[in-house]
Amino acid sequence: MGAESADRLNWDAAYSDHAPRVYNYFRFRLGTQSDVEDLTSRTFEKAWRSRASYRSERGMFSTWLFTIARNVAVDYLTKQRVHLPIEAAADVTTECTPEGDAERGSDLARLASLTSRLSEREQELIALKYGASLNNRQIAELTGLSESNVGTILHRTVGALRAQWHAVEALP
Amino acid sequence: MNDDFLHRIRKEPRPEFLRSLKERLNRIEGRTPTPAARRRSMRTLFAGILIGASALALASIALKVDFAGVRGMLSRVIPLGDRRGDETARRESENPGDGSNELVPRGRAGQGLRFPWTVDSQPRQAAQAGAARSAKEAAASAGSEVPSGARTTSVASAPASYVVDGSRNVKTPSGVLKILAAPEIEPEIRSFAERIVHNLGPFGALKMPDISVAEDGAALRALCAGGVDGPDIVAVTRRITPTEAAQVTPSSGRSCDRPGPVEIPIGYQAVVILRNRLSGAPNLTSQDLFLALAARVPDPSAGRILVNPYGAWNQIDPALGYEPIQVLGPPLGSGAWRTFVATIMNAGCHKFPALAALENTDARAFEACNTVRGGGSYYEEVAYGSRSVSSTSIPSRLAGNPGVIGIVGYMTYEALSRKDPEAQVETMGGVVLVGAIDGILPSRDSLAAGTYPGSRALYMYVSRAHLQLMRDQVEYFVRNFSFPDSMSNDPSLVPLQREVGNAARSQALGKLSSGN
């Protein structure tokens, strides 16, 4: 029964629909362009290998896929924390490459600098909402929060981000 | 809500990246074929069998093959006496087998080939006669039954194809490893074996083992019983007991410890408890957790067993304070859940002598020790069979629910742990704290010492009964088996530290090669 769910799913359509969303989820979550393609690949490879375990009666495909994506992100961020000693921070910030300069000047870099002040949960919700384009109900299902709680947190967070965003834009 | 500035940040991925990823996915074979793929495979297999059988039937009619003549010819080319030993040859001439007493175990001997004789296509150059005798001796030492009228024609060869089933009434071990594993370990072994066999192909060092699930006691009994049907390797969630090791097997007349199987520790299975830091690190005993979560508990006053009446922690122990009993744990039936039941629940249950006594007298009543209550106290985490859910969502949910106790696999804790003195776990929603059980905090050291109540050690035992025939495959398996598998779904499985694992493997390989 459940296995038929995986069988019935149109993987080509699911891939076309979800690949850009997973890709953008990682961009928002990491706040950088590097490693995003690698993490997107890792997510789809994991999903593809365990596609037989997908059960449509237990949840939407996007919930299943983004559960995997979130886990990939957590693993990645955990390893980043473990493998990057505090002394390395200075090296990272002073590293100058043309790509780095371009990225730092981009909207994504600006967002990353603003979201770095948010809590992990707020960062996650922003990435799920605007990167993965999930609605509040799907986000609630993924995170274990209530739907209204998701809405409230997002409203508050986006309001704060917007104010800071425009404040930065107004700078000479 | 004006959020255009966030929508603007979205960007389409490069088309060449999407194309190359899709091509890569198409090249990956999924771990489990879909039902449609299975049906296609079955149809292909069926058609292949039909074609093969038809061809064989036609060929045998057309050629009228004289098997006896061919056999005589081959006997002149490869003298049977050289390969069997004189005694066997004498028996054959005196009492040729009639094939009426078929004892070839299903799926083990020759993989279903029932030719009266078989000649290996790659005879070993040296020591053919010695190898044949070794095979016979190994079978005898394993307690296998070799009827007096049996014809055992052994052809030395690569380890995967070795013993010729001379008269069809001889038990012979097959050319594949037979592995019995506990339900928690079986997926890891299967996944490892499938990957190795898939990567190395049909001519690799390892043939696809015959892997079955067995509870610890049954697996160890089968190991000790030995014989041709006995497993080559068992993987269990506890150490063999001295009683089991000393038990004499009727078929062999020997006990399991002479010569004993080779023991190899492979890792641990462990769970930890967590709670939001607002409520402080949980410090519970296994007895507290048993009384909180068992479906039925002993009545402290009347000496009987009743449906769990406890709704708050302070009803179990006033020192725990008032907090409703709410526990968020792994899905029922999952590896982490089984670990929790087998370790913490079981330890808590054994604190009550009346309940513990039921283990040997009333197995059905003893199930009370292993049955977790429902009714709003234990919340089963929904999982898709992927590690991803329990590795992130339970700690995240605890961050938003200060009074709830969470149970997660040890590897989840280790992955999220900040490794500071307070053993905090940082989640997407905040910080939660890991708790001690019976005063012991989970750590690699407490797991290794066996002092942490929420863990148990996992072992692999290698039989020496078929070693002479299966040595290459056994050694390959022992040398390369990685635990848990890289695609493991069970966060409660904990690998040994690399040096410890390597040392254990080296020691086991040394014992296997030295015979001590």
PDB file of N, CA and C in Angstrom, chain B residues 184 271 290 293 330-350 366-373 378 407 453-454 456:
ATOM      1  N   GLU B 184      17.737  -5.555  15.279  1.00  0.00           N
ATOM      2  CA  GLU B 184      18.337  -4.219  15.226  1.00  0.00           C
ATOM      3  C   GLU B 184      19.564  -4.179  14.333  1.00  0.00           C
ATOM      4  N   VAL B 271      20.265   4.897  24.091  1.00  0.00           N
ATOM      5  CA  VAL B 271      19.345   6.040  24.005  1.00  0.00           C
ATOM      6  C   VAL B 271      19.645   6.993  25.155  1.00  0.00           C
ATOM      7  N   PHE B 290      10.436   3.423  34.337  1.00  0.00           N
ATOM      8  CA  PHE B 290       9.563   2.261  34.179  1.00  0.00           C
ATOM      9  C   PHE B 290       8.176   2.563  34.737  1.00  0.00           C
ATOM     10  N   LEU B 293       6.206   4.883  32.463  1.00  0.00           N
ATOM     11  CA  LEU B 293       5.852   4.526  31.091  1.00  0.00           C
ATOM     12  C   LEU B 293       5.313   3.109  30.895  1.00  0.00           C
ATOM     13  N   PRO B 330      10.944   7.640  20.443  1.00  0.00           N
ATOM     14  CA  PRO B 330      11.037   7.103  19.086  1.00  0.00           C
ATOM     15  C   PRO B 330       9.812   6.261  18.739  1.00  0.00           C
ATOM     16  N   PRO B 331       9.559   6.065  17.455  1.00  0.00           N
ATOM     17  CA  PRO B 331       8.395   5.279  17.035  1.00  0.00           C
ATOM     18  C   PRO B 331       8.436   3.871  17.615  1.00  0.00           C
ATOM     19  N   LEU B 332       7.284   3.377  18.022  1.00  0.00           N
ATOM     20  CA  LEU B 332       7.215   2.020  18.561  1.00  0.00           C
ATOM     21  C   LEU B 332       7.738   1.036  17.508  1.00  0.00           C
ATOM     22  N   GLY B 333       8.555   0.133  17.945  1.00  0.00           N
ATOM     23  CA  GLY B 333       9.105  -0.859  17.026  1.00  0.00           C
ATOM     24  C   GLY B 333      10.426  -0.449  16.409  1.00  0.00           C
ATOM     25  N   SER B 334      10.783   0.829  16.529  1.00  0.00           N
ATOM     26  CA  SER B 334      12.059   1.264  15.943  1.00  0.00           C
ATOM     27  C   SER B 334      13.220   0.757  16.797  1.00  0.00           C
ATOM     28  N   GLY B 335      14.419   0.861  16.252  1.00  0.00           N
ATOM     29  CA  GLY B 335      15.593   0.387  16.982  1.00  0.00           C
ATOM     30  C   GLY B 335      15.783   1.128  18.293  1.00  0.00           C
ATOM     31  N   ALA B 336      15.581   2.449  18.255  1.00  0.00           N
ATOM     32  CA  ALA B 336      15.765   3.237  19.488  1.00  0.00           C
ATOM     33  C   ALA B 336      14.716   2.835  20.531  1.00  0.00           C
ATOM     34  N   TRP B 337      13.512   2.602  20.061  1.00  0.00           N
ATOM     35  CA  TRP B 337      12.451   2.203  20.993  1.00  0.00           C
ATOM     36  C   TRP B 337      12.778   0.848  21.619  1.00  0.00           C
ATOM     37  N   ARG B 338      13.236  -0.075  20.799  1.00  0.00           N
ATOM     38  CA  ARG B 338      13.581  -1.403  21.330  1.00  0.00           C
ATOM     39  C   ARG B 338      14.722  -1.296  22.337  1.00  0.00           C
ATOM     40  N   THR B 339      15.643  -0.427  22.059  1.00  0.00           N
ATOM     41  CA  THR B 339      16.751  -0.233  22.994  1.00  0.00           C
ATOM     42  C   THR B 339      16.242   0.301  24.322  1.00  0.00           C
ATOM     43  N   PHE B 340      15.364   1.274  24.245  1.00  0.00           N
ATOM     44  CA  PHE B 340      14.803   1.850  25.467  1.00  0.00           C
ATOM     45  C   PHE B 340      14.113   0.766  26.298  1.00  0.00           C
ATOM     46  N   VAL B 341      13.318  -0.047  25.624  1.00  0.00           N
ATOM     47  CA  VAL B 341      12.589  -1.095  26.350  1.00  0.00           C
ATOM     48  C   VAL B 341      13.556  -2.129  26.930  1.00  0.00           C
ATOM     49  N   ALA B 342      14.514  -2.545  26.094  1.00  0.00           N
ATOM     50  CA  ALA B 342      15.408  -3.629  26.521  1.00  0.00           C
ATOM     51  C   ALA B 342      16.380  -3.190  27.620  1.00  0.00           C
ATOM     52  N   THR B 343      16.672  -1.921  27.678  1.00  0.00           N
ATOM     53  CA  THR B 343      17.653  -1.476  28.678  1.00  0.00           C
ATOM     54  C   THR B 343      16.958  -0.805  29.867  1.00  0.00           C
ATOM     55  N   ILE B 344      16.405   0.361  29.645  1.00  0.00           N
ATOM     56  CA  ILE B 344      15.892   1.149  30.769  1.00  0.00           C
ATOM     57  C   ILE B 344      14.627   0.533  31.366  1.00  0.00           C
ATOM     58  N   MET B 345      13.675   0.217  30.502  1.00  0.00           N
ATOM     59  CA  MET B 345      12.429  -0.374  31.013  1.00  0.00           C
ATOM     60  C   MET B 345      12.717  -1.688  31.724  1.00  0.00           C
ATOM     61  N   ASN B 346      13.573  -2.485  31.109  1.00  0.00           N
ATOM     62  CA  ASN B 346      13.876  -3.787  31.679  1.00  0.00           C
ATOM     63  C   ASN B 346      14.594  -3.648  33.020  1.00  0.00           C
ATOM     64  N   ALA B 347      15.538  -2.707  33.058  1.00  0.00           N
ATOM     65  CA  ALA B 347      16.270  -2.499  34.322  1.00  0.00           C
ATOM     66  C   ALA B 347      15.314  -2.021  35.407  1.00  0.00           C
ATOM     67  N   GLY B 348      14.393  -1.114  35.026  1.00  0.00           N
ATOM     68  CA  GLY B 348      13.419  -0.612  35.996  1.00  0.00           C
ATOM     69  C   GLY B 348      12.504  -1.711  36.491  1.00  0.00           C
ATOM     70  N   CYS B 349      12.095  -2.556  35.569  1.00  0.00           N
ATOM     71  CA  CYS B 349      11.207  -3.664  35.920  1.00  0.00           C
ATOM     72  C   CYS B 349      11.883  -4.611  36.920  1.00  0.00           C
ATOM     73  N   HIS B 350      13.171  -4.844  36.703  1.00  0.00           N
ATOM     74  CA  HIS B 350      13.876  -5.792  37.569  1.00  0.00           C
ATOM     75  C   HIS B 350      14.132  -5.240  38.967  1.00  0.00           C
ATOM     76  N   PHE B 366       5.044 -11.394  32.280  1.00  0.00           N
ATOM     77  CA  PHE B 366       6.285 -10.629  32.282  1.00  0.00           C
ATOM     78  C   PHE B 366       6.309  -9.574  31.179  1.00  0.00           C
ATOM     79  N   GLU B 367       5.440  -9.754  30.180  1.00  0.00           N
ATOM     80  CA  GLU B 367       5.349  -8.767  29.105  1.00  0.00           C
ATOM     81  C   GLU B 367       5.043  -7.371  29.646  1.00  0.00           C
ATOM     82  N   ALA B 368       4.500  -7.324  30.871  1.00  0.00           N
ATOM     83  CA  ALA B 368       4.245  -6.015  31.496  1.00  0.00           C
ATOM     84  C   ALA B 368       5.509  -5.182  31.535  1.00  0.00           C
ATOM     85  N   CYS B 369       6.645  -5.858  31.611  1.00  0.00           N
ATOM     86  CA  CYS B 369       7.908  -5.133  31.684  1.00  0.00           C
ATOM     87  C   CYS B 369       8.265  -4.480  30.356  1.00  0.00           C
ATOM     88  N   ASN B 370       7.704  -4.990  29.284  1.00  0.00           N
ATOM     89  CA  ASN B 370       8.107  -4.505  27.958  1.00  0.00           C
ATOM     90  C   ASN B 370       7.005  -3.723  27.252  1.00  0.00           C
ATOM     91  N   THR B 371       5.925  -3.461  27.956  1.00  0.00           N
ATOM     92  CA  THR B 371       4.794  -2.813  27.297  1.00  0.00           C
ATOM     93  C   THR B 371       4.688  -1.357  27.738  1.00  0.00           C
ATOM     94  N   VAL B 372       4.785  -0.485  26.758  1.00  0.00           N
ATOM     95  CA  VAL B 372       4.730   0.952  27.050  1.00  0.00           C
ATOM     96  C   VAL B 372       3.282   1.413  27.010  1.00  0.00           C
ATOM     97  N   ARG B 373       2.935   2.270  27.939  1.00  0.00           N
ATOM     98  CA  ARG B 373       1.565   2.742  28.028  1.00  0.00           C
ATOM     99  C   ARG B 373       1.244   3.734  26.909  1.00  0.00           C
ATOM    100  N   TYR B 378       3.011   8.659  26.625  1.00  0.00           N
ATOM    101  CA  TYR B 378       4.100   8.409  25.693  1.00  0.00           C
ATOM    102  C   TYR B 378       3.654   8.843  24.308  1.00  0.00           C
ATOM    103  N   ILE B 407      13.213  11.121  24.405  1.00  0.00           N
ATOM    104  CA  ILE B 407      14.120   9.971  24.309  1.00  0.00           C
ATOM    105  C   ILE B 407      14.630   9.923  22.871  1.00  0.00           C
ATOM    106  N   PRO B 453      22.915   2.947  32.074  1.00  0.00           N
ATOM    107  CA  PRO B 453      21.801   1.969  31.991  1.00  0.00           C
ATOM    108  C   PRO B 453      21.055   1.991  30.664  1.00  0.00           C
ATOM    109  N   GLY B 454      21.197   3.057  29.890  1.00  0.00           N
ATOM    110  CA  GLY B 454      20.448   3.132  28.626  1.00  0.00           C
ATOM    111  C   GLY B 454      21.199   2.562  27.446  1.00  0.00           C
ATOM    112  N   ARG B 456      23.492  -0.908  25.613  1.00  0.00           N
ATOM    113  CA  ARG B 456      23.901  -2.318  25.644  1.00  0.00           C
ATOM    114  C   ARG B 456      24.949  -2.515  24.541  1.00  0.00           C
TER     115      ARG B 456
END
